[in-house]
Coordinates of C-alpha atoms in Angstrom, one line a residue:
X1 CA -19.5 66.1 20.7
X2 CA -16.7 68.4 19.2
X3 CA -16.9 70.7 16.4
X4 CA -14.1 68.1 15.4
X5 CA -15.9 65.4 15.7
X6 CA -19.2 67.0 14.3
X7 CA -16.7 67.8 10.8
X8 CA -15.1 63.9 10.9
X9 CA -18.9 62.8 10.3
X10 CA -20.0 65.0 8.0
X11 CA -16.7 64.2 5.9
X12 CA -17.6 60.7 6.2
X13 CA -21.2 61.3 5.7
X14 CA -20.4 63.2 2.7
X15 CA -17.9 60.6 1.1
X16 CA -20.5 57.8 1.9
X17 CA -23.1 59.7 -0.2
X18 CA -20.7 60.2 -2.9
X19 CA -19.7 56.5 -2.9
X20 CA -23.7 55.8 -3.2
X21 CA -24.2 57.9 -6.0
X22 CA -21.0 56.5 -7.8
X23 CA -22.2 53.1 -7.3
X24 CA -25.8 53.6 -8.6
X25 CA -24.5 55.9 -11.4
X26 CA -22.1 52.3 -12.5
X27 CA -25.4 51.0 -12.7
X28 CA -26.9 50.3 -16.3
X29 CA -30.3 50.4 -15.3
X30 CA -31.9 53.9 -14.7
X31 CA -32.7 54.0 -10.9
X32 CA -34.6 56.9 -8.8
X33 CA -35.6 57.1 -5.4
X34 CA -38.4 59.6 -4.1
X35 CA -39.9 60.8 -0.9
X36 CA -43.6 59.8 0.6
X37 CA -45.1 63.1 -1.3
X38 CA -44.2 62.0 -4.8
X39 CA -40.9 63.8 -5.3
X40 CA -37.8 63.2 -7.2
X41 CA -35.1 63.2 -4.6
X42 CA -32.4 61.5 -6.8
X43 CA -31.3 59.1 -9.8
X44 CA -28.2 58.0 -11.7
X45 CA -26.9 59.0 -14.6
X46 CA -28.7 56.2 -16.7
X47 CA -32.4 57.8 -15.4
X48 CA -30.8 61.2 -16.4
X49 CA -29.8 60.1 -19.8
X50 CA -32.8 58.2 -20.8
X51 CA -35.2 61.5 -20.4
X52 CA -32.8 63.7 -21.8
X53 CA -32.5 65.6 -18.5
X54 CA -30.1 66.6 -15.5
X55 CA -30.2 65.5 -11.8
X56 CA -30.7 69.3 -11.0
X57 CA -34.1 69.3 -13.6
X58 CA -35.2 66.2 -12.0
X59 CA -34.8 66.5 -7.7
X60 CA -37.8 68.4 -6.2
X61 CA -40.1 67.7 -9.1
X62 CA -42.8 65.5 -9.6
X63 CA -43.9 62.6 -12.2
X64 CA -46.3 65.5 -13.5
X65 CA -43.4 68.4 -14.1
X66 CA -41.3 65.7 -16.0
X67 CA -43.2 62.9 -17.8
X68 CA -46.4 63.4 -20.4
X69 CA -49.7 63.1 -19.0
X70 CA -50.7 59.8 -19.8
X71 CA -47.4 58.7 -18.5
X72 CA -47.2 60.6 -15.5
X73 CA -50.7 59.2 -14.6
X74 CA -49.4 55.7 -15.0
X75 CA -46.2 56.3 -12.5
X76 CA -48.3 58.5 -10.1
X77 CA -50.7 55.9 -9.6
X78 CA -48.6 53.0 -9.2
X79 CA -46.1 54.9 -6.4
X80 CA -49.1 56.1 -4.2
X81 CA -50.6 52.5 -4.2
X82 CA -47.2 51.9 -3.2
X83 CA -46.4 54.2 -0.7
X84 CA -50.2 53.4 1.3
X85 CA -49.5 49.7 0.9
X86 CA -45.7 49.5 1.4
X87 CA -43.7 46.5 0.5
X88 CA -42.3 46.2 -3.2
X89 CA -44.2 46.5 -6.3
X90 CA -43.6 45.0 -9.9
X91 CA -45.0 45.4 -12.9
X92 CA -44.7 45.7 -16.6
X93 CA -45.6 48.3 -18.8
X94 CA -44.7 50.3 -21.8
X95 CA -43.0 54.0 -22.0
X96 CA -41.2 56.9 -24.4
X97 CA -38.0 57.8 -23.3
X98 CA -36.3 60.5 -24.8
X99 CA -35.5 58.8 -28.3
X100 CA -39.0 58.9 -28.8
X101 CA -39.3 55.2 -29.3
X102 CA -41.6 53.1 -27.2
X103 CA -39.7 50.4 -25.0
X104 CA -41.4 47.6 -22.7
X105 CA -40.2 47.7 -19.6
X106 CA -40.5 46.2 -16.0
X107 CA -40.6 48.8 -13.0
X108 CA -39.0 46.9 -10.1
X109 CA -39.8 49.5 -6.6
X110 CA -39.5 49.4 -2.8
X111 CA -40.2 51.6 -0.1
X112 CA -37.9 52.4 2.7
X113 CA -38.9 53.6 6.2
X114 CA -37.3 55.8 8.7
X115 CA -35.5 54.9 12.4
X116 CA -39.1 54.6 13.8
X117 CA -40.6 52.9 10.7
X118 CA -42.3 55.2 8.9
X119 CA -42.5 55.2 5.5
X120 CA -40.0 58.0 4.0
X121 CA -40.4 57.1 0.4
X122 CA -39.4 54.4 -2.5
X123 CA -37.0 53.7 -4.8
X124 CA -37.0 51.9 -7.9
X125 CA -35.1 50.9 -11.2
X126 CA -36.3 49.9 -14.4
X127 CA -35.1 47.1 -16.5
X128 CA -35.8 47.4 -20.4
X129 CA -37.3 43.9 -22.2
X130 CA -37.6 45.4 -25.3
X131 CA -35.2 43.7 -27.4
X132 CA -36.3 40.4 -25.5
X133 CA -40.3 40.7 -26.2
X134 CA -39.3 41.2 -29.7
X135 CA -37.6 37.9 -29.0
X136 CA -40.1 36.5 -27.6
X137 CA -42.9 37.8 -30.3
X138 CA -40.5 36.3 -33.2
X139 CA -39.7 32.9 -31.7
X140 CA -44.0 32.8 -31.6
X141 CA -44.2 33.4 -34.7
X142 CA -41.4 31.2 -36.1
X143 CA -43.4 28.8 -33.8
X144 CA -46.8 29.1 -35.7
X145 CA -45.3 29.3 -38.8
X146 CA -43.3 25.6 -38.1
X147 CA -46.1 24.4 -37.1
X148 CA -48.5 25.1 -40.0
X149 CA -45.1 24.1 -42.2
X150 CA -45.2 21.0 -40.5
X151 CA -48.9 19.9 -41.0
X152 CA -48.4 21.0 -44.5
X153 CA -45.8 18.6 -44.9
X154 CA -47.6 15.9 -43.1
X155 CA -50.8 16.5 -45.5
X156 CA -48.5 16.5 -48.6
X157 CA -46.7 13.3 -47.2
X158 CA -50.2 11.8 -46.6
X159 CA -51.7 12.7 -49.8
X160 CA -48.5 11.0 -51.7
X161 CA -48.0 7.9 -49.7
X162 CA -51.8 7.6 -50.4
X163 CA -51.4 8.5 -54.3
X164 CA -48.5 6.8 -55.2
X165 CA -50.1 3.5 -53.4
X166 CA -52.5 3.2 -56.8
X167 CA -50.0 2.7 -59.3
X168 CA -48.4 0.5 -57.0
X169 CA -51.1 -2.0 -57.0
X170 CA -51.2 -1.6 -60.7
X171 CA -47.6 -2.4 -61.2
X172 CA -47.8 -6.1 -58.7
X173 CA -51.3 -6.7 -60.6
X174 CA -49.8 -6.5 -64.1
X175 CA -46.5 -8.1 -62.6
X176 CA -48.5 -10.8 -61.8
X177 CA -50.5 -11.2 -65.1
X178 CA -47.5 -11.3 -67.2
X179 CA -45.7 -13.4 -64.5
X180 CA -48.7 -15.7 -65.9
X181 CA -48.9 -14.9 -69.0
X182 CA -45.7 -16.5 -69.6
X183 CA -46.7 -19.4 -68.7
X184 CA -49.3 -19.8 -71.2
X185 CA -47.1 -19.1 -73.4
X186 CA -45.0 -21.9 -72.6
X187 CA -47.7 -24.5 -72.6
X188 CA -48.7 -22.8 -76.4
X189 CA -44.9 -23.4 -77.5
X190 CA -44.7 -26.7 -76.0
X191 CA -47.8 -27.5 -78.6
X192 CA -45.7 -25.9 -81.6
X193 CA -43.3 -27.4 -83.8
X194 CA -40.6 -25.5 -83.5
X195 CA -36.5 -26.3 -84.2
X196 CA -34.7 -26.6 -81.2
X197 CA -32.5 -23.3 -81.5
X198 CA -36.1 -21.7 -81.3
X199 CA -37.4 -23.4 -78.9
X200 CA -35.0 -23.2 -76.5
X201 CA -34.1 -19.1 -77.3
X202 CA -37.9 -19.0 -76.4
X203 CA -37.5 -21.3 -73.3
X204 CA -34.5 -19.0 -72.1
X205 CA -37.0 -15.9 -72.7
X206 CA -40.2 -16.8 -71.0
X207 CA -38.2 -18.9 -68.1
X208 CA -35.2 -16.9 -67.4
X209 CA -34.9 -13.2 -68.8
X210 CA -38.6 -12.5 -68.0
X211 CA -39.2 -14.0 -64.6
X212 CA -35.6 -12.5 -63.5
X213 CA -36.8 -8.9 -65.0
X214 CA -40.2 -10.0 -63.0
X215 CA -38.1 -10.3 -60.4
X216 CA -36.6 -7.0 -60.2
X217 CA -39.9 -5.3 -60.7
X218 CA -41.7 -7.4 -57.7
X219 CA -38.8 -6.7 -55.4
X220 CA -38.3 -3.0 -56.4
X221 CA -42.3 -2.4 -55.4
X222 CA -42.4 -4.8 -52.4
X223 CA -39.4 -1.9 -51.5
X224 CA -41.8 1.3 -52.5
X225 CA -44.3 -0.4 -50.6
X226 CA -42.4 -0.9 -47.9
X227 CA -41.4 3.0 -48.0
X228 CA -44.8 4.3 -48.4
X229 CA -46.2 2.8 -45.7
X230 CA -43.5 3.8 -43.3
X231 CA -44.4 7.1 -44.6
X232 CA -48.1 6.6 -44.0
X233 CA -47.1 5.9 -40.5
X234 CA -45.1 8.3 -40.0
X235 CA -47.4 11.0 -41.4
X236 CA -50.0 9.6 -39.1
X237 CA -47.8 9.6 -35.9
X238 CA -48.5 13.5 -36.2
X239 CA -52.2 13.7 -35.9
X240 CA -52.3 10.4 -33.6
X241 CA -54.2 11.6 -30.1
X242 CA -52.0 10.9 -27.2
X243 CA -53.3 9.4 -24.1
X244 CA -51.6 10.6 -20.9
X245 CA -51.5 7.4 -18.2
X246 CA -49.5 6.0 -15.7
X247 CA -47.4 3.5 -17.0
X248 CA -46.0 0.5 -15.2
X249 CA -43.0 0.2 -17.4
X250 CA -41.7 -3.4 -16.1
X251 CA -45.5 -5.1 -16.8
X252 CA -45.0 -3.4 -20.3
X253 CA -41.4 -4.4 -21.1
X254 CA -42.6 -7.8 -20.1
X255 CA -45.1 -8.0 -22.8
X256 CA -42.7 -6.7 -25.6
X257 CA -40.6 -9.2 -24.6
X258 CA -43.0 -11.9 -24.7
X259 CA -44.3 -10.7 -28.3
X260 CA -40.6 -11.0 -29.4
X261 CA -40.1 -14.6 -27.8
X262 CA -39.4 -16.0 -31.1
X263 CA -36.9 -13.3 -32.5
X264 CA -34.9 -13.2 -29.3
X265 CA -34.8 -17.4 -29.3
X266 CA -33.5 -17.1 -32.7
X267 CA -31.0 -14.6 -31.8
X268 CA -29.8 -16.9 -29.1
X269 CA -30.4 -13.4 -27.1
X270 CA -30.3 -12.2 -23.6
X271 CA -32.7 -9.6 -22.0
X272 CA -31.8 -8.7 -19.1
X273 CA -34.9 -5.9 -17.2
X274 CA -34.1 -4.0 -13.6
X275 CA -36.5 -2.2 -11.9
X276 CA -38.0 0.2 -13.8
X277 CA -39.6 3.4 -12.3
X278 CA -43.1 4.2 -13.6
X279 CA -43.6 7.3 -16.0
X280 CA -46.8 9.3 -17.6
X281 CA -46.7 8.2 -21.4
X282 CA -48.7 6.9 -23.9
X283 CA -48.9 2.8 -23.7
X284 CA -49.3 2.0 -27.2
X285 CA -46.8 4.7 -28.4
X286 CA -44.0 3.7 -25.6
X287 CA -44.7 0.1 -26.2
X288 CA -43.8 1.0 -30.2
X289 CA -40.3 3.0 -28.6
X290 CA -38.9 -0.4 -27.1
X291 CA -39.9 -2.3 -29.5
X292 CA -37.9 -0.6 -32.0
X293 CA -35.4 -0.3 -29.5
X294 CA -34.6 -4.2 -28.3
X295 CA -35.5 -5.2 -32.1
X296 CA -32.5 -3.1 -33.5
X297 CA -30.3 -4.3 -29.9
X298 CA -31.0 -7.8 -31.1
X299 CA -30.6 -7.0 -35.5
X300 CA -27.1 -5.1 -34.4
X301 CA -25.7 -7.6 -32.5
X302 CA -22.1 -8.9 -33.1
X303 CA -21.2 -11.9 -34.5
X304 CA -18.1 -12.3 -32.1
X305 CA -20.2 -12.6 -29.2
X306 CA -23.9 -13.9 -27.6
X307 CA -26.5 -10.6 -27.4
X308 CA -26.9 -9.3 -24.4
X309 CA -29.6 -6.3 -24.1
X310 CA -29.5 -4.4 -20.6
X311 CA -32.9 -2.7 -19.4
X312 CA -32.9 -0.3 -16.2
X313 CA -34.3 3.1 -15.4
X314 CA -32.9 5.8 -13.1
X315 CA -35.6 8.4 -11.0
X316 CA -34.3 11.8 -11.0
X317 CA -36.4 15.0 -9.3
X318 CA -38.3 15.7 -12.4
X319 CA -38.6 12.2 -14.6
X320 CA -37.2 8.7 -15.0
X321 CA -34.3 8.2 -17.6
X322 CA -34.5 5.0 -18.9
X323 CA -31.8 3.0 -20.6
X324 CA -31.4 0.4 -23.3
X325 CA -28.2 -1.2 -23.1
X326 CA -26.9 -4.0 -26.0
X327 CA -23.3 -5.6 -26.3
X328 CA -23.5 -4.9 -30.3
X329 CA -21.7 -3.6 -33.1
X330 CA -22.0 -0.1 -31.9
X331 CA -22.4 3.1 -34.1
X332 CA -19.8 5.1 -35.5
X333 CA -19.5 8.3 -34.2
X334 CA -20.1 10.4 -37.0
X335 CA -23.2 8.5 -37.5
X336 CA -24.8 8.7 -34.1
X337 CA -26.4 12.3 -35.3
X338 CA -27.5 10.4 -38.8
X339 CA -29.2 7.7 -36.7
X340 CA -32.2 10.0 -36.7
X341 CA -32.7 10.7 -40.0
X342 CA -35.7 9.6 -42.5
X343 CA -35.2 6.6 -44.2
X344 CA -31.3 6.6 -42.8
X345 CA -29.9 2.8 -42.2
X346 CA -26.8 2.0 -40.3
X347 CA -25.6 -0.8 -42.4
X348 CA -27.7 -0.6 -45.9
X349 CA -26.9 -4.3 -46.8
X350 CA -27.3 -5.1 -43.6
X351 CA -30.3 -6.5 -41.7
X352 CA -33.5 -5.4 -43.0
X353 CA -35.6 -2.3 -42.4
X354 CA -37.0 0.7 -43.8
X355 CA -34.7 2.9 -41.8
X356 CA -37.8 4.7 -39.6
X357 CA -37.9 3.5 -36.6
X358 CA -35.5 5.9 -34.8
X359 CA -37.3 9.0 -36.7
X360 CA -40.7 7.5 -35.7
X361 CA -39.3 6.9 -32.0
X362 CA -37.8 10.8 -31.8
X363 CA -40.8 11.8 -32.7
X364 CA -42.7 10.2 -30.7
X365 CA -40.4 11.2 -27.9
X366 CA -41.0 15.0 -28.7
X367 CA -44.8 14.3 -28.6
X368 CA -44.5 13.2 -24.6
X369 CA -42.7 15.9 -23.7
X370 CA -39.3 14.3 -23.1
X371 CA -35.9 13.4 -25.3
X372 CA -33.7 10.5 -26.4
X373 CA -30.5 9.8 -27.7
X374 CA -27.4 7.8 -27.7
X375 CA -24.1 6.8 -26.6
X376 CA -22.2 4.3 -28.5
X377 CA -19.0 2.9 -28.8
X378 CA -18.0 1.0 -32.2
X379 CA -16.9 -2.5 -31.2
X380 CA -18.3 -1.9 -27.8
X381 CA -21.8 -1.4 -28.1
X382 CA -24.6 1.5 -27.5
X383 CA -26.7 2.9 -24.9
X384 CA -29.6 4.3 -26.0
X385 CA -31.5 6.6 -23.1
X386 CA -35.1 8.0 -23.1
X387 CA -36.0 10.8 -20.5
X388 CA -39.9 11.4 -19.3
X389 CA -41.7 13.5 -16.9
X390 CA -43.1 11.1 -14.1
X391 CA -45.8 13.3 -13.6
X392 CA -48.8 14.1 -15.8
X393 CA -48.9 18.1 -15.4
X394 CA -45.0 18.2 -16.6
X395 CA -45.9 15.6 -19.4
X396 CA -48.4 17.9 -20.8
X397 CA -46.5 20.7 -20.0
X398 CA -43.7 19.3 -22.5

């Protein structure tokens, strides 16, 4: 080889090194690379600048001429496990860099070997999670703290469904006792000698004012009633255990048909069920989803033509999507969010309802682990899907 040839590599040698050390100093993270003795042999800017030192301060020296004690231990330990072992290492752990605050981090190293495979050394790069353990620590506790808010609420819903319920009994007892109170009176005035302007301004009293005002009363608490207990329910549907099976979904959407034999014959109403994949659920609580879910196909249906409800299921890598097709009214779509809402109703004067069933079936839904919602079209009708794990580990998991 020429001296010519001898200067062409080292120019290309050196402009190779230089394009290295450009690229890694480009590089956010601080990175370092060292020989098999424990030495610095070079970094980028980023290690440089995160210690407060210069390349020059840092090449030749050791974890012990740079780093406190207790640090220094940590990184000395972990490279010569390292360098005996070979391979790549990576671990978490906490450090000071030169602002003096502590970060978490995650040291992510490597050796490298020579042209006869030696180990020459290891380099490395560290990648800062401080700002997404903080993250991570404040989602936890917004977690914890949702939780306890949320079997708060479920005790203070409790305890006032189960309050309120008292005075409510009052209220249809003494309904009742006036209801028949005026009746006695009647037979009393029907004893009397009264004129007939009297006696029929009393018969228009005890026979039409109070019984209408009776009326009002009786439906206004079969209505509280009503509300309460949905409450009650849906308070309960909190603390209910769940019990993890495998369903047979097309056995069980058999049944809820059969148990709604008479409401889809009234309907004049078509159910129409495909194959449906198994999933891991809770019976009784997936038996209550479709239920709601074919009751409000066959409530919304439209008056222009016969009800058709569509059942099927789709299998997917990680669950079964199942889908609850009607030929109805459809939903508007500014409601399709409000669907889900307490005590929220589609059409108040509409067919009747408490306006729960969707809550108690999102719920419910959350509980197993998987997710529902819906796709509607006014005029048109609504599909309304439900997604669960098919195995029990994922169901848990969610």
């Amino acid at each position: 080889m020429t001296e010519r040839q001898r200067d062409h590599l080292m120019d290309e040698l050196i402009n190779q090194v230089r394009f290295l050390q450009t690229l890694i100093d480009a590089i956010p993270n601080p990175i370092f690379y060292m020989d098999s003795n424990g030495l610095y042999q070079g970094c980028n800017r980023s290690f440089e600048e995160k210690w407060g030192l210069s390349r020059e301060e840092i090449v030749g020296k050791t974890a012990y001429d740079l780093f406190p004690c207790q640090e220094a231990d940590l990184f000395d330990s972990a490279d010569r496990q390292l360098l005996e072992a070979g391979g790549v290492q990576v671990y978490e752990t906490q450090l000071r860099y030169d602002d003096k605050s502590l970060h978490s981090v995650i040291f992510y190293k490597a050796t490298y070997q020579d042209t006869a495979g030696r180990t020459e050394g290891l380099v490395g790069t560290i990648v800062d999670i401080t700002d997404r353990k903080k993250a991570e620590t404040d989602r936890d506790r917004l977690m914890i703290e949702l939780q306890q808010k949320n079997k708060e609420l479920e005790g203070i819903v409790y305890v006032a469904s189960h309050d309120l319920r008292s005075p409510l009994v009052n209220v249809q007892g003494f309904s009742r006792r006036l209801s028949k109170s005026c009746a006695e009176i009647e037979g009393i005035i029907s004893a009397l000698e009264l004129s007939g302007e009297v006696r029929e301004r009393l018969s228009q009293i005890l026979s039409v004012s109070i019984p209408k005002s009776l009326g009002f009363i009786t439906s206004s608490v079969e209505k509280m009633d009503s509300l309460l207990s949905g409450l009650l329910r849906l308070s309960r549907l909190g603390r209910a255990a769940i019990c993890f099976e495998q369903l047979d979904m097309r056995t069980l959407v058999s049944s809820i048909i059969e148990s709604m034999a008479f409401q889809i014959e009234s309907a004049s109403a078509t159910i129409k069920v495909g194959e449906l994949a198994g999933c891991v659920a809770d019976r009784v609580q997936m038996g209550q989803i479709f239920s709601n879910l074919i009751d409000n196909a066959i409530k919304y249906g439209s008056a222009e033509r016969p009800v058709v409800v569509c059942i099927s299921s789709e299998e997917f890598a990680e669950g079964v999507r199942y889908c609850v097709e009607d030929n109805g009214i459809g939903i508007p779509i500014d409601q399709q969010d409000k669907i889900w809402e307490i005590f929220n109703r589609l059409n108040p004067g509409g067919p009747p309802g408490e306006g729960l069933g969707l809550t108690m079936a999102r719920r419910i839904i959350d509980r197993l682990g998987g997710s529902i919602w819906v796709e509607s079209e006014p005029g048109v009708g609504s599909r309304f899907y439900v997604v669960l794990p098919k195995s029990q580990g994922r169901a848990q998991e969610g």
